[in-house]
């Protein structure tokens, strides 16, 4: 009988998303949560107990050194991704790093170069790219089954409590709407419509010096305009709305995660593709990473290094346009 290969995960930074990701590992075939690391050992011990991990560490470096770990998931605030990923890659560990992978395209490029040099797997945790209905929408656009795209809207907004020291508003922690949530409409637009010919922006900069809200237009040939929005000031539909020549497609609410896809053809025929309901949806990216890791790949063709560098480059352009420099 063939031995099933288990994958031993480690998690660095035990905040909100680390909890959701750890829960979803239960839906990843043969995944084991081997170790977790926090700056606070009590927190790491509690997390270890909750998710039945084997080890709890009070230092990220100790986890990175653990020879029994295959893949490390980095779930710290944006500004630490670069140093945390570098640490893990240097110790020869495969890395799944939360978005944005770095604070700018230079950091992302340096990480990708380091991973290649050390022959270590590295991928940005852009989970949207692995969700079934997002991929169904990509096929709909690419196949031109409903004709060409006439207009495109994508938004991500929620009313956040204004806490100046939180990672959402503190500039030193990479605060602002663009890097945290604007990254999703921008990623979706680059994936579905590809590169724009020009970009215009209009942002509200708050008292901590970060963008609390931003409207971004990606302009394409033949007057096609994508209207993208991110905001920490209001709840928005958080959907992708595409008008085609012969119909409409709506992915949402919460298009960045598992969500329903509704397609309305011009004859009125309506098809709904329901969202998957198992887990929170992080199991798709984790399963993908495991497969590539075991096949000795050092990057994904779905969320490739080039895609992460492209995404970071457009984030740089938008941030420069609105005058937010970290
Ligand atoms: N893919 C997604 O759907 C998704 C969703 C939410 C967030 N994210 C990304 O995941 C990252 C973390 O977001 P989150 O919402 O989980 O944040 P969070 O709840 O604040 O957790 C971040 C963790 O990072 C660690 N950390 C290390 N240095 C820190 C510092 N100086 N200040 C604060 N925390 C520090 C802390 O863990 P220890 O105390 O245990 O060391 C903290 O609990 C962000 O980059 C975000 O973009 C992704």
PDB file of N, CA, C and O and ligand atoms in Angstrom, residues 13-17 37-39 43 60 75-78 80-81 98-100 125 127 167 173 180 184 282, ligand 1:
ATOM      1  N   UNK A  13       2.489  34.382  13.447  1.00  0.00           N
ATOM      2  CA  UNK A  13       1.600  35.537  13.661  1.00  0.00           C
ATOM      3  C   UNK A  13       0.175  35.064  13.857  1.00  0.00           C
ATOM      4  O   UNK A  13      -0.541  34.795  12.896  1.00  0.00           O
ATOM      5  N   UNK A  14      -0.235  34.954  15.139  1.00  0.00           N
ATOM      6  CA  UNK A  14      -1.499  34.245  15.419  1.00  0.00           C
ATOM      7  C   UNK A  14      -2.671  35.192  15.658  1.00  0.00           C
ATOM      8  O   UNK A  14      -3.269  35.216  16.735  1.00  0.00           O
ATOM      9  N   UNK A  15      -3.004  35.966  14.631  1.00  0.00           N
ATOM     10  CA  UNK A  15      -4.134  36.907  14.713  1.00  0.00           C
ATOM     11  C   UNK A  15      -5.379  36.343  14.050  1.00  0.00           C
ATOM     12  O   UNK A  15      -5.589  35.125  14.010  1.00  0.00           O
ATOM     13  N   UNK A  16      -6.208  37.252  13.507  1.00  0.00           N
ATOM     14  CA  UNK A  16      -7.506  36.858  12.925  1.00  0.00           C
ATOM     15  C   UNK A  16      -7.385  35.822  11.829  1.00  0.00           C
ATOM     16  O   UNK A  16      -7.998  34.751  11.898  1.00  0.00           O
ATOM     17  N   UNK A  17      -6.590  36.156  10.816  1.00  0.00           N
ATOM     18  CA  UNK A  17      -6.579  35.287   9.638  1.00  0.00           C
ATOM     19  C   UNK A  17      -5.888  33.959   9.935  1.00  0.00           C
ATOM     20  O   UNK A  17      -6.237  32.923   9.354  1.00  0.00           O
ATOM     21  N   UNK A  37       3.715  29.959  15.912  1.00  0.00           N
ATOM     22  CA  UNK A  37       4.609  30.881  16.620  1.00  0.00           C
ATOM     23  C   UNK A  37       3.951  32.236  16.805  1.00  0.00           C
ATOM     24  O   UNK A  37       3.368  32.793  15.874  1.00  0.00           O
ATOM     25  N   UNK A  38       4.089  32.721  18.037  1.00  0.00           N
ATOM     26  CA  UNK A  38       3.585  34.041  18.389  1.00  0.00           C
ATOM     27  C   UNK A  38       4.691  34.754  19.149  1.00  0.00           C
ATOM     28  O   UNK A  38       5.598  34.102  19.687  1.00  0.00           O
ATOM     29  N   UNK A  39       4.583  36.090  19.249  1.00  0.00           N
ATOM     30  CA  UNK A  39       5.547  36.803  20.091  1.00  0.00           C
ATOM     31  C   UNK A  39       5.250  36.531  21.561  1.00  0.00           C
ATOM     32  O   UNK A  39       6.041  36.857  22.425  1.00  0.00           O
ATOM     33  N   UNK A  43      -0.109  32.859  24.160  1.00  0.00           N
ATOM     34  CA  UNK A  43      -1.018  32.914  23.008  1.00  0.00           C
ATOM     35  C   UNK A  43      -0.747  31.717  22.083  1.00  0.00           C
ATOM     36  O   UNK A  43      -1.676  31.067  21.587  1.00  0.00           O
ATOM     37  N   UNK A  60       9.386  33.633  16.078  1.00  0.00           N
ATOM     38  CA  UNK A  60       9.150  33.253  14.688  1.00  0.00           C
ATOM     39  C   UNK A  60      10.368  32.491  14.139  1.00  0.00           C
ATOM     40  O   UNK A  60      10.235  31.555  13.357  1.00  0.00           O
ATOM     41  N   UNK A  75       1.246  35.174   8.599  1.00  0.00           N
ATOM     42  CA  UNK A  75      -0.034  35.882   8.815  1.00  0.00           C
ATOM     43  C   UNK A  75       0.157  37.108   9.703  1.00  0.00           C
ATOM     44  O   UNK A  75      -0.710  37.454  10.498  1.00  0.00           O
ATOM     45  N   UNK A  76       1.292  37.778   9.539  1.00  0.00           N
ATOM     46  CA  UNK A  76       1.578  39.006  10.295  1.00  0.00           C
ATOM     47  C   UNK A  76       1.074  40.218   9.502  1.00  0.00           C
ATOM     48  O   UNK A  76       0.701  40.079   8.331  1.00  0.00           O
ATOM     49  N   UNK A  77       1.076  41.425  10.089  1.00  0.00           N
ATOM     50  CA  UNK A  77       0.691  42.619   9.314  1.00  0.00           C
ATOM     51  C   UNK A  77       1.632  42.832   8.115  1.00  0.00           C
ATOM     52  O   UNK A  77       2.793  42.404   8.137  1.00  0.00           O
ATOM     53  N   UNK A  78       1.101  43.551   7.100  1.00  0.00           N
ATOM     54  CA  UNK A  78       1.825  43.711   5.817  1.00  0.00           C
ATOM     55  C   UNK A  78       3.310  44.056   5.971  1.00  0.00           C
ATOM     56  O   UNK A  78       4.150  43.506   5.277  1.00  0.00           O
ATOM     57  N   UNK A  80       5.549  43.405   7.920  1.00  0.00           N
ATOM     58  CA  UNK A  80       6.499  42.381   8.372  1.00  0.00           C
ATOM     59  C   UNK A  80       6.655  41.224   7.382  1.00  0.00           C
ATOM     60  O   UNK A  80       7.495  40.344   7.580  1.00  0.00           O
ATOM     61  N   UNK A  81       5.829  41.219   6.330  1.00  0.00           N
ATOM     62  CA  UNK A  81       5.874  40.078   5.406  1.00  0.00           C
ATOM     63  C   UNK A  81       7.273  39.878   4.805  1.00  0.00           C
ATOM     64  O   UNK A  81       7.754  38.760   4.677  1.00  0.00           O
ATOM     65  N   UNK A  98       0.855  35.927   3.363  1.00  0.00           N
ATOM     66  CA  UNK A  98      -0.364  36.728   3.209  1.00  0.00           C
ATOM     67  C   UNK A  98      -0.139  37.917   2.269  1.00  0.00           C
ATOM     68  O   UNK A  98       0.979  38.380   2.087  1.00  0.00           O
ATOM     69  N   UNK A  99      -1.243  38.397   1.720  1.00  0.00           N
ATOM     70  CA  UNK A  99      -1.199  39.553   0.831  1.00  0.00           C
ATOM     71  C   UNK A  99      -1.164  40.840   1.646  1.00  0.00           C
ATOM     72  O   UNK A  99      -1.723  40.835   2.745  1.00  0.00           O
ATOM     73  N   UNK A 100      -0.565  41.900   1.171  1.00  0.00           N
ATOM     74  CA  UNK A 100       0.362  41.949   0.043  1.00  0.00           C
ATOM     75  C   UNK A 100       1.693  41.327   0.466  1.00  0.00           C
ATOM     76  O   UNK A 100       2.119  41.498   1.603  1.00  0.00           O
ATOM     77  N   UNK A 125      -0.512  34.658  -0.746  1.00  0.00           N
ATOM     78  CA  UNK A 125      -1.786  34.005  -0.403  1.00  0.00           C
ATOM     79  C   UNK A 125      -2.981  34.786  -0.973  1.00  0.00           C
ATOM     80  O   UNK A 125      -3.843  35.262  -0.226  1.00  0.00           O
ATOM     81  N   UNK A 127      -5.968  34.179  -2.127  1.00  0.00           N
ATOM     82  CA  UNK A 127      -6.866  33.018  -2.138  1.00  0.00           C
ATOM     83  C   UNK A 127      -7.953  33.097  -3.194  1.00  0.00           C
ATOM     84  O   UNK A 127      -8.443  32.073  -3.673  1.00  0.00           O
ATOM     85  N   UNK A 167      -3.763  47.964  12.807  1.00  0.00           N
ATOM     86  CA  UNK A 167      -3.043  47.759  11.548  1.00  0.00           C
ATOM     87  C   UNK A 167      -3.801  48.335  10.345  1.00  0.00           C
ATOM     88  O   UNK A 167      -3.203  48.577   9.300  1.00  0.00           O
ATOM     89  N   UNK A 173       2.201  50.261  10.397  1.00  0.00           N
ATOM     90  CA  UNK A 173       1.828  48.844  10.213  1.00  0.00           C
ATOM     91  C   UNK A 173       1.287  48.600   8.790  1.00  0.00           C
ATOM     92  O   UNK A 173       0.683  47.571   8.524  1.00  0.00           O
ATOM     93  N   UNK A 180      -4.836  46.733   2.136  1.00  0.00           N
ATOM     94  CA  UNK A 180      -5.578  45.698   2.858  1.00  0.00           C
ATOM     95  C   UNK A 180      -6.710  45.100   2.026  1.00  0.00           C
ATOM     96  O   UNK A 180      -6.847  43.882   1.948  1.00  0.00           O
ATOM     97  N   UNK A 184      -7.815  43.526  -3.642  1.00  0.00           N
ATOM     98  CA  UNK A 184      -8.706  42.523  -4.253  1.00  0.00           C
ATOM     99  C   UNK A 184      -9.360  43.028  -5.546  1.00  0.00           C
ATOM    100  O   UNK A 184      -9.290  42.332  -6.568  1.00  0.00           O
ATOM    101  N   UNK A 282     -10.140  28.940   2.393  1.00  0.00           N
ATOM    102  CA  UNK A 282      -8.668  28.998   2.321  1.00  0.00           C
ATOM    103  C   UNK A 282      -8.068  27.635   1.969  1.00  0.00           C
ATOM    104  O   UNK A 282      -6.885  27.529   1.675  1.00  0.00           O
TER     105      UNK A 282
HETATM  106  N1  LIG B   1      -6.478  36.363   2.857  1.00  0.00           N
HETATM  107  C1  LIG B   1      -7.383  36.958   3.591  1.00  0.00           C
HETATM  108  O1  LIG B   1      -8.588  36.765   3.439  1.00  0.00           O
HETATM  109  C2  LIG B   1      -6.959  37.882   4.669  1.00  0.00           C
HETATM  110  C3  LIG B   1      -7.871  38.291   5.615  1.00  0.00           C
HETATM  111  C4  LIG B   1      -7.414  39.091   6.643  1.00  0.00           C
HETATM  112  C5  LIG B   1      -6.102  39.488   6.657  1.00  0.00           C
HETATM  113  N2  LIG B   1      -5.242  39.098   5.703  1.00  0.00           N
HETATM  114  C6  LIG B   1      -3.818  39.510   5.740  1.00  0.00           C
HETATM  115  O2  LIG B   1      -3.215  38.847   6.828  1.00  0.00           O
HETATM  116  C7  LIG B   1      -2.341  39.707   7.519  1.00  0.00           C
HETATM  117  C8  LIG B   1      -2.744  39.720   8.982  1.00  0.00           C
HETATM  118  O3  LIG B   1      -4.065  40.207   9.116  1.00  0.00           O
HETATM  119  P1  LIG B   1      -4.939  39.921  10.437  1.00  0.00           P
HETATM  120  O4  LIG B   1      -6.246  40.557  10.188  1.00  0.00           O
HETATM  121  O5  LIG B   1      -4.896  38.507  10.786  1.00  0.00           O
HETATM  122  O6  LIG B   1      -4.121  40.799  11.494  1.00  0.00           O
HETATM  123  P2  LIG B   1      -4.099  40.653  13.065  1.00  0.00           P
HETATM  124  O7  LIG B   1      -5.347  40.044  13.576  1.00  0.00           O
HETATM  125  O8  LIG B   1      -3.670  41.967  13.594  1.00  0.00           O
HETATM  126  O9  LIG B   1      -2.926  39.592  13.320  1.00  0.00           O
HETATM  127  C9  LIG B   1      -1.616  39.825  12.917  1.00  0.00           C
HETATM  128  C10 LIG B   1      -0.669  39.071  13.835  1.00  0.00           C
HETATM  129  O10 LIG B   1       0.666  39.430  13.469  1.00  0.00           O
HETATM  130  C11 LIG B   1       1.510  39.364  14.584  1.00  0.00           C
HETATM  131  N3  LIG B   1       2.351  40.576  14.714  1.00  0.00           N
HETATM  132  C12 LIG B   1       3.679  40.614  14.634  1.00  0.00           C
HETATM  133  N4  LIG B   1       4.162  41.833  14.841  1.00  0.00           N
HETATM  134  C13 LIG B   1       3.101  42.616  15.105  1.00  0.00           C
HETATM  135  C14 LIG B   1       2.963  43.981  15.426  1.00  0.00           C
HETATM  136  N5  LIG B   1       4.018  44.816  15.563  1.00  0.00           N
HETATM  137  N6  LIG B   1       1.721  44.447  15.607  1.00  0.00           N
HETATM  138  C15 LIG B   1       0.647  43.649  15.478  1.00  0.00           C
HETATM  139  N7  LIG B   1       0.731  42.344  15.191  1.00  0.00           N
HETATM  140  C16 LIG B   1       1.945  41.819  15.003  1.00  0.00           C
HETATM  141  C17 LIG B   1       0.627  39.174  15.804  1.00  0.00           C
HETATM  142  O11 LIG B   1       0.724  37.805  16.135  1.00  0.00           O
HETATM  143  P3  LIG B   1       1.481  37.314  17.456  1.00  0.00           P
HETATM  144  O12 LIG B   1       1.052  38.257  18.542  1.00  0.00           O
HETATM  145  O13 LIG B   1       0.922  35.958  17.608  1.00  0.00           O
HETATM  146  O14 LIG B   1       2.941  37.359  17.204  1.00  0.00           O
HETATM  147  C18 LIG B   1      -0.779  39.466  15.302  1.00  0.00           C
HETATM  148  O15 LIG B   1      -1.758  38.713  15.983  1.00  0.00           O
HETATM  149  C19 LIG B   1      -2.435  41.058   6.816  1.00  0.00           C
HETATM  150  O16 LIG B   1      -1.314  41.251   6.013  1.00  0.00           O
HETATM  151  C20 LIG B   1      -3.685  40.989   5.952  1.00  0.00           C
HETATM  152  O17 LIG B   1      -3.546  41.644   4.712  1.00  0.00           O
HETATM  153  C21 LIG B   1      -5.646  38.289   4.719  1.00  0.00           C
END
